[in-house]
mmCIF file of C-alpha atoms in Angstrom:
data_model
loop_
_atom_site.group_PDB
_atom_site.id
_atom_site.type_symbol
_atom_site.label_atom_id
_atom_site.label_comp_id
_atom_site.label_asym_id
_atom_site.label_seq_id
_atom_site.Cartn_x
_atom_site.Cartn_y
_atom_site.Cartn_z
ATOM 1 C CA GLU A 749 41.764 45.667 -97.073
ATOM 2 C CA ALA A 750 42.981 49.063 -95.640
ATOM 3 C CA GLN A 751 42.048 49.357 -91.831
ATOM 4 C CA VAL A 752 42.709 49.905 -88.139
ATOM 5 C CA THR A 753 42.304 46.715 -86.029
ATOM 6 C CA GLN A 754 42.102 46.771 -82.026
ATOM 7 C CA ASN A 755 42.238 44.476 -79.205
ATOM 8 C CA PRO A 756 40.616 43.513 -77.182
ATOM 9 C CA ARG A 757 37.349 44.277 -78.179
ATOM 10 C CA TYR A 758 35.568 43.488 -75.010
ATOM 11 C CA LEU A 759 37.479 43.591 -71.823
ATOM 12 C CA ILE A 760 36.243 43.506 -67.681
ATOM 13 C CA THR A 761 39.074 44.241 -65.503
ATOM 14 C CA VAL A 762 39.469 44.972 -61.941
ATOM 15 C CA THR A 763 40.262 48.288 -60.505
ATOM 16 C CA GLY A 764 44.215 48.641 -59.804
ATOM 17 C CA LYS A 765 45.577 46.536 -62.951
ATOM 18 C CA LYS A 766 47.210 47.197 -65.451
ATOM 19 C CA LEU A 767 46.345 46.452 -69.071
ATOM 20 C CA THR A 768 46.351 47.421 -72.086
ATOM 21 C CA VAL A 769 44.737 47.798 -75.214
ATOM 22 C CA THR A 770 46.633 47.908 -78.560
ATOM 23 C CA CYS A 771 45.736 49.531 -81.986
ATOM 24 C CA SER A 772 47.331 49.050 -85.208
ATOM 25 C CA GLN A 773 46.801 50.774 -88.992
ATOM 26 C CA ASN A 774 47.984 49.336 -92.573
ATOM 27 C CA MET A 775 47.734 52.142 -94.247
ATOM 28 C CA ASN A 776 50.832 54.296 -93.281
ATOM 29 C CA HIS A 777 49.493 57.030 -91.087
ATOM 30 C CA GLU A 778 50.827 59.504 -89.621
ATOM 31 C CA TYR A 779 48.531 60.626 -87.638
ATOM 32 C CA MET A 780 47.142 58.227 -84.452
ATOM 33 C CA SER A 781 44.222 58.979 -81.805
ATOM 34 C CA TRP A 782 42.390 57.387 -79.177
ATOM 35 C CA TYR A 783 39.253 58.460 -77.837
ATOM 36 C CA ARG A 784 36.569 57.330 -74.980
ATOM 37 C CA GLN A 785 32.989 57.382 -76.049
ATOM 38 C CA ASP A 786 30.618 57.464 -72.533
ATOM 39 C CA PRO A 787 26.605 58.720 -73.191
ATOM 40 C CA GLY A 788 25.368 62.387 -73.674
ATOM 41 C CA LEU A 789 29.576 63.165 -73.945
ATOM 42 C CA GLY A 790 30.335 61.865 -77.447
ATOM 43 C CA LEU A 791 33.437 61.210 -78.119
ATOM 44 C CA ARG A 792 36.499 62.651 -76.216
ATOM 45 C CA GLN A 793 40.464 62.721 -77.127
ATOM 46 C CA ILE A 794 42.303 60.679 -74.789
ATOM 47 C CA TYR A 795 45.895 61.192 -76.647
ATOM 48 C CA TYR A 796 46.921 61.619 -80.539
ATOM 49 C CA SER A 797 49.958 61.152 -82.135
ATOM 50 C CA MET A 798 51.709 63.106 -84.906
ATOM 51 C CA ASN A 799 54.161 60.592 -86.106
ATOM 52 C CA VAL A 800 56.209 58.806 -84.123
ATOM 53 C CA GLU A 801 57.949 59.261 -81.514
ATOM 54 C CA VAL A 802 55.713 62.507 -81.101
ATOM 55 C CA THR A 803 52.810 62.164 -78.729
ATOM 56 C CA ASP A 804 50.335 65.123 -77.030
ATOM 57 C CA LYS A 805 47.534 65.069 -74.919
ATOM 58 C CA GLY A 806 44.291 65.448 -75.812
ATOM 59 C CA ASP A 807 41.312 66.620 -73.337
ATOM 60 C CA VAL A 808 40.852 63.709 -71.364
ATOM 61 C CA PRO A 809 44.733 62.410 -70.757
ATOM 62 C CA GLU A 810 44.918 61.677 -66.491
ATOM 63 C CA GLY A 811 45.035 57.636 -66.320
ATOM 64 C CA TYR A 812 45.798 57.118 -69.441
ATOM 65 C CA LYS A 813 49.524 56.683 -71.391
ATOM 66 C CA VAL A 814 50.266 55.688 -74.874
ATOM 67 C CA SER A 815 53.274 55.270 -76.944
ATOM 68 C CA ARG A 816 54.391 55.527 -80.666
ATOM 69 C CA LYS A 817 57.324 53.576 -81.348
ATOM 70 C CA GLU A 818 56.506 52.595 -84.764
ATOM 71 C CA LYS A 819 54.142 54.395 -87.393
ATOM 72 C CA ARG A 820 51.291 51.110 -87.109
ATOM 73 C CA ASN A 821 50.748 51.163 -83.804
ATOM 74 C CA PHE A 822 49.268 53.477 -80.635
ATOM 75 C CA PRO A 823 48.820 51.518 -78.185
ATOM 76 C CA LEU A 824 46.539 53.089 -74.826
ATOM 77 C CA ILE A 825 48.058 52.019 -71.514
ATOM 78 C CA LEU A 826 46.395 52.310 -68.045
ATOM 79 C CA GLU A 827 48.249 51.930 -65.241
ATOM 80 C CA SER A 828 45.981 51.753 -63.045
ATOM 81 C CA PRO A 829 42.761 51.913 -64.158
ATOM 82 C CA SER A 830 39.395 52.945 -62.310
ATOM 83 C CA PRO A 831 36.098 52.827 -62.197
ATOM 84 C CA ASN A 832 35.350 56.159 -63.986
ATOM 85 C CA GLN A 833 37.381 54.441 -66.853
ATOM 86 C CA THR A 834 34.610 52.055 -68.239
ATOM 87 C CA SER A 835 33.817 53.232 -71.063
ATOM 88 C CA LEU A 836 33.680 52.588 -75.131
ATOM 89 C CA TYR A 837 37.045 53.456 -76.798
ATOM 90 C CA PHE A 838 38.249 54.027 -80.070
ATOM 91 C CA CYS A 839 41.412 54.328 -82.073
ATOM 92 C CA ALA A 840 41.668 56.294 -85.277
ATOM 93 C CA SER A 841 44.169 57.428 -88.060
ATOM 94 C CA SER A 842 44.685 59.274 -90.828
ATOM 95 C CA PRO A 843 47.275 60.667 -93.224
ATOM 96 C CA LEU A 844 48.437 64.586 -91.223
ATOM 97 C CA VAL A 845 47.390 66.602 -94.455
ATOM 98 C CA THR A 846 47.196 69.907 -92.248
ATOM 99 C CA SER A 847 46.146 69.990 -88.802
ATOM 100 C CA GLY A 848 43.736 67.079 -88.433
ATOM 101 C CA GLU A 849 41.932 67.652 -92.195
ATOM 102 C CA GLY A 850 42.733 63.941 -93.015
ATOM 103 C CA GLU A 851 39.525 62.144 -92.752
ATOM 104 C CA GLN A 852 39.682 59.615 -89.282
ATOM 105 C CA PHE A 853 39.670 56.117 -89.833
ATOM 106 C CA PHE A 854 38.250 54.441 -86.683
ATOM 107 C CA GLY A 855 38.775 50.976 -85.068
ATOM 108 C CA PRO A 856 35.825 49.021 -84.231
ATOM 109 C CA GLY A 857 36.262 50.093 -80.300
ATOM 110 C CA THR A 858 36.791 48.112 -77.341
ATOM 111 C CA ARG A 859 34.088 47.680 -74.626
ATOM 112 C CA LEU A 860 36.128 48.276 -71.116
ATOM 113 C CA THR A 861 34.165 47.474 -68.102
ATOM 114 C CA VAL A 862 36.349 48.356 -64.545
ATOM 115 C CA LEU A 863 34.956 46.604 -61.813
ATOM 116 C CA ARG B 78 30.216 75.854 -71.818
ATOM 117 C CA LYS B 79 31.646 72.505 -74.821
ATOM 118 C CA GLU B 80 33.766 73.417 -77.546
ATOM 119 C CA VAL B 81 31.109 71.723 -79.694
ATOM 120 C CA GLU B 82 27.324 71.365 -79.098
ATOM 121 C CA GLN B 83 24.951 69.693 -80.894
ATOM 122 C CA ASP B 84 21.093 69.299 -80.211
ATOM 123 C CA PRO B 85 21.117 65.611 -79.069
ATOM 124 C CA GLY B 86 17.188 64.584 -81.072
ATOM 125 C CA PRO B 87 16.293 61.602 -80.913
ATOM 126 C CA PHE B 88 14.603 63.499 -84.411
ATOM 127 C CA ASN B 89 12.041 60.981 -85.538
ATOM 128 C CA VAL B 90 10.637 61.299 -89.030
ATOM 129 C CA PRO B 91 8.582 59.294 -91.676
ATOM 130 C CA GLU B 92 10.408 58.433 -94.528
ATOM 131 C CA GLY B 93 10.971 60.782 -97.395
ATOM 132 C CA ALA B 94 10.902 63.683 -95.254
ATOM 133 C CA THR B 95 13.378 66.303 -94.728
ATOM 134 C CA VAL B 96 15.635 66.612 -91.744
ATOM 135 C CA ALA B 97 17.926 69.281 -90.682
ATOM 136 C CA PHE B 98 20.013 70.056 -87.826
ATOM 137 C CA ASN B 99 23.102 72.173 -86.250
ATOM 138 C CA CYS B 100 26.324 72.271 -84.437
ATOM 139 C CA THR B 101 27.751 75.034 -82.651
ATOM 140 C CA TYR B 102 30.881 75.365 -81.914
ATOM 141 C CA SER B 103 32.807 78.212 -79.759
ATOM 142 C CA ASN B 104 36.028 78.440 -80.478
ATOM 143 C CA SER B 105 36.861 81.073 -83.475
ATOM 144 C CA ALA B 106 40.068 79.176 -84.211
ATOM 145 C CA SER B 107 38.364 76.531 -85.624
ATOM 146 C CA GLN B 108 39.337 75.510 -89.379
ATOM 147 C CA SER B 109 37.563 72.065 -90.555
ATOM 148 C CA PHE B 110 34.527 70.649 -89.825
ATOM 149 C CA PHE B 111 33.389 67.273 -90.941
ATOM 150 C CA TRP B 112 30.068 65.238 -90.136
ATOM 151 C CA TYR B 113 30.535 61.525 -89.694
ATOM 152 C CA ARG B 114 27.749 58.774 -89.182
ATOM 153 C CA GLN B 115 27.762 56.396 -86.073
ATOM 154 C CA ASP B 116 25.324 53.038 -86.169
ATOM 155 C CA CYS B 117 24.825 51.840 -82.543
ATOM 156 C CA ARG B 118 27.978 51.767 -81.080
ATOM 157 C CA LYS B 119 29.803 50.882 -83.966
ATOM 158 C CA GLU B 120 32.637 53.144 -85.298
ATOM 159 C CA PRO B 121 32.161 56.502 -86.356
ATOM 160 C CA LYS B 122 32.676 56.672 -90.507
ATOM 161 C CA LEU B 123 33.089 60.252 -92.332
ATOM 162 C CA LEU B 124 29.929 61.383 -94.226
ATOM 163 C CA MET B 125 31.089 64.837 -95.766
ATOM 164 C CA SER B 126 33.985 67.481 -94.784
ATOM 165 C CA VAL B 127 31.581 70.925 -94.618
ATOM 166 C CA TYR B 128 32.979 73.508 -96.953
ATOM 167 C CA SER B 129 32.863 77.287 -96.541
ATOM 168 C CA SER B 130 30.597 77.432 -99.512
ATOM 169 C CA GLY B 131 28.426 75.239 -98.498
ATOM 170 C CA ASN B 132 28.298 71.227 -100.239
ATOM 171 C CA GLU B 133 26.105 68.790 -101.483
ATOM 172 C CA ASP B 134 26.207 65.092 -101.889
ATOM 173 C CA GLY B 135 23.293 63.577 -102.542
ATOM 174 C CA ARG B 136 20.917 63.871 -100.110
ATOM 175 C CA PHE B 137 23.154 65.431 -97.645
ATOM 176 C CA THR B 138 23.386 68.918 -97.689
ATOM 177 C CA ALA B 139 26.025 70.474 -95.555
ATOM 178 C CA GLN B 140 26.466 74.012 -94.671
ATOM 179 C CA LEU B 141 28.912 76.501 -92.592
ATOM 180 C CA ASN B 142 28.240 79.651 -90.770
ATOM 181 C CA ARG B 143 31.322 81.183 -89.289
ATOM 182 C CA ALA B 144 29.611 84.451 -88.762
ATOM 183 C CA SER B 145 26.952 82.842 -86.168
ATOM 184 C CA GLN B 146 29.627 80.228 -85.326
ATOM 185 C CA TYR B 147 27.659 76.535 -86.689
ATOM 186 C CA ILE B 148 27.588 74.255 -89.145
ATOM 187 C CA SER B 149 24.354 72.455 -90.804
ATOM 188 C CA LEU B 150 23.515 68.838 -91.926
ATOM 189 C CA LEU B 151 20.477 68.674 -94.216
ATOM 190 C CA ILE B 152 18.730 65.158 -95.068
ATOM 191 C CA ARG B 153 16.621 65.191 -97.874
ATOM 192 C CA ASP B 154 14.415 62.268 -99.214
ATOM 193 C CA SER B 155 14.914 60.125 -95.488
ATOM 194 C CA LYS B 156 15.555 56.432 -95.793
ATOM 195 C CA LEU B 157 15.263 54.296 -93.178
ATOM 196 C CA SER B 158 18.590 53.366 -93.726
ATOM 197 C CA ASP B 159 19.580 56.703 -92.589
ATOM 198 C CA SER B 160 18.909 56.619 -89.292
ATOM 199 C CA ALA B 161 22.103 56.877 -86.699
ATOM 200 C CA THR B 162 23.581 59.292 -84.912
ATOM 201 C CA TYR B 163 25.555 62.325 -86.786
ATOM 202 C CA LEU B 164 28.252 63.330 -85.266
ATOM 203 C CA CYS B 165 29.983 66.535 -85.820
ATOM 204 C CA VAL B 166 33.788 67.193 -85.983
ATOM 205 C CA VAL B 167 35.915 70.241 -85.478
ATOM 206 C CA THR B 168 39.763 70.808 -86.109
ATOM 207 C CA TYR B 169 41.395 74.222 -84.939
ATOM 208 C CA THR B 170 44.152 76.030 -86.590
ATOM 209 C CA ASN B 171 47.735 75.447 -85.771
ATOM 210 C CA ASP B 172 46.201 72.357 -83.289
ATOM 211 C CA TYR B 173 46.161 68.781 -84.218
ATOM 212 C CA LYS B 174 43.227 67.898 -82.044
ATOM 213 C CA LEU B 175 40.213 67.287 -82.870
ATOM 214 C CA SER B 176 36.426 68.279 -81.071
ATOM 215 C CA PHE B 177 33.310 66.055 -81.514
ATOM 216 C CA GLY B 178 29.836 66.851 -80.519
ATOM 217 C CA ALA B 179 28.036 64.552 -78.901
ATOM 218 C CA GLY B 180 25.463 63.209 -81.756
ATOM 219 C CA THR B 181 22.355 63.866 -83.317
ATOM 220 C CA THR B 182 20.344 61.380 -83.264
ATOM 221 C CA VAL B 183 17.700 60.660 -86.565
ATOM 222 C CA THR B 184 15.292 58.024 -86.422
ATOM 223 C CA VAL B 185 13.389 57.303 -89.599
ATOM 224 C CA ARG B 186 10.472 55.258 -89.745
ATOM 225 C CA ALA B 187 8.416 53.417 -92.183
#
């Protein structure tokens, strides 16, 4: 089954404790992206990647890191989480047609709480 | 000012009614437009792309007005299952970023 998986689905952590949220897709998509969703603000793009070893900042990259060592995986790293990073996070992938025209396939989301 | 703005609603309509709402965008370099549907904090899913000439998919009609910089979504003969949040998405020429609106909530009541 074609899908995007994220782990963990739920995480409660404390300020400053490094964490990684994994994202994996099995559709051989070039484009992958991370979003956070907050009430009233909608989805905001954190980072995106056009292919292996090619990443770029979205609208809200501060406090986050990503890597794309393999085509299928795109982990999101919070080196020192803070309470303002409490949010619902979505990973997405799509074929890279042109300028993001491909349909975005989203993972199920990770609900993160930073105390 | 946000790049993509939507009326948050909620639009509360009876079954069988027609409901329509818009999404405005501020960047004239906007290239492609989409409507996604999101159910109760689940993952968004593509509803339809929006083409320059307007397009229809069953009960759903999407239109683009480049001069006034907005897109619209119209839902005819609303069903209870249409209750969801509808997200407007914009992509840009020569840029791989995507911008999402905050969403318009539609509630269809029996």
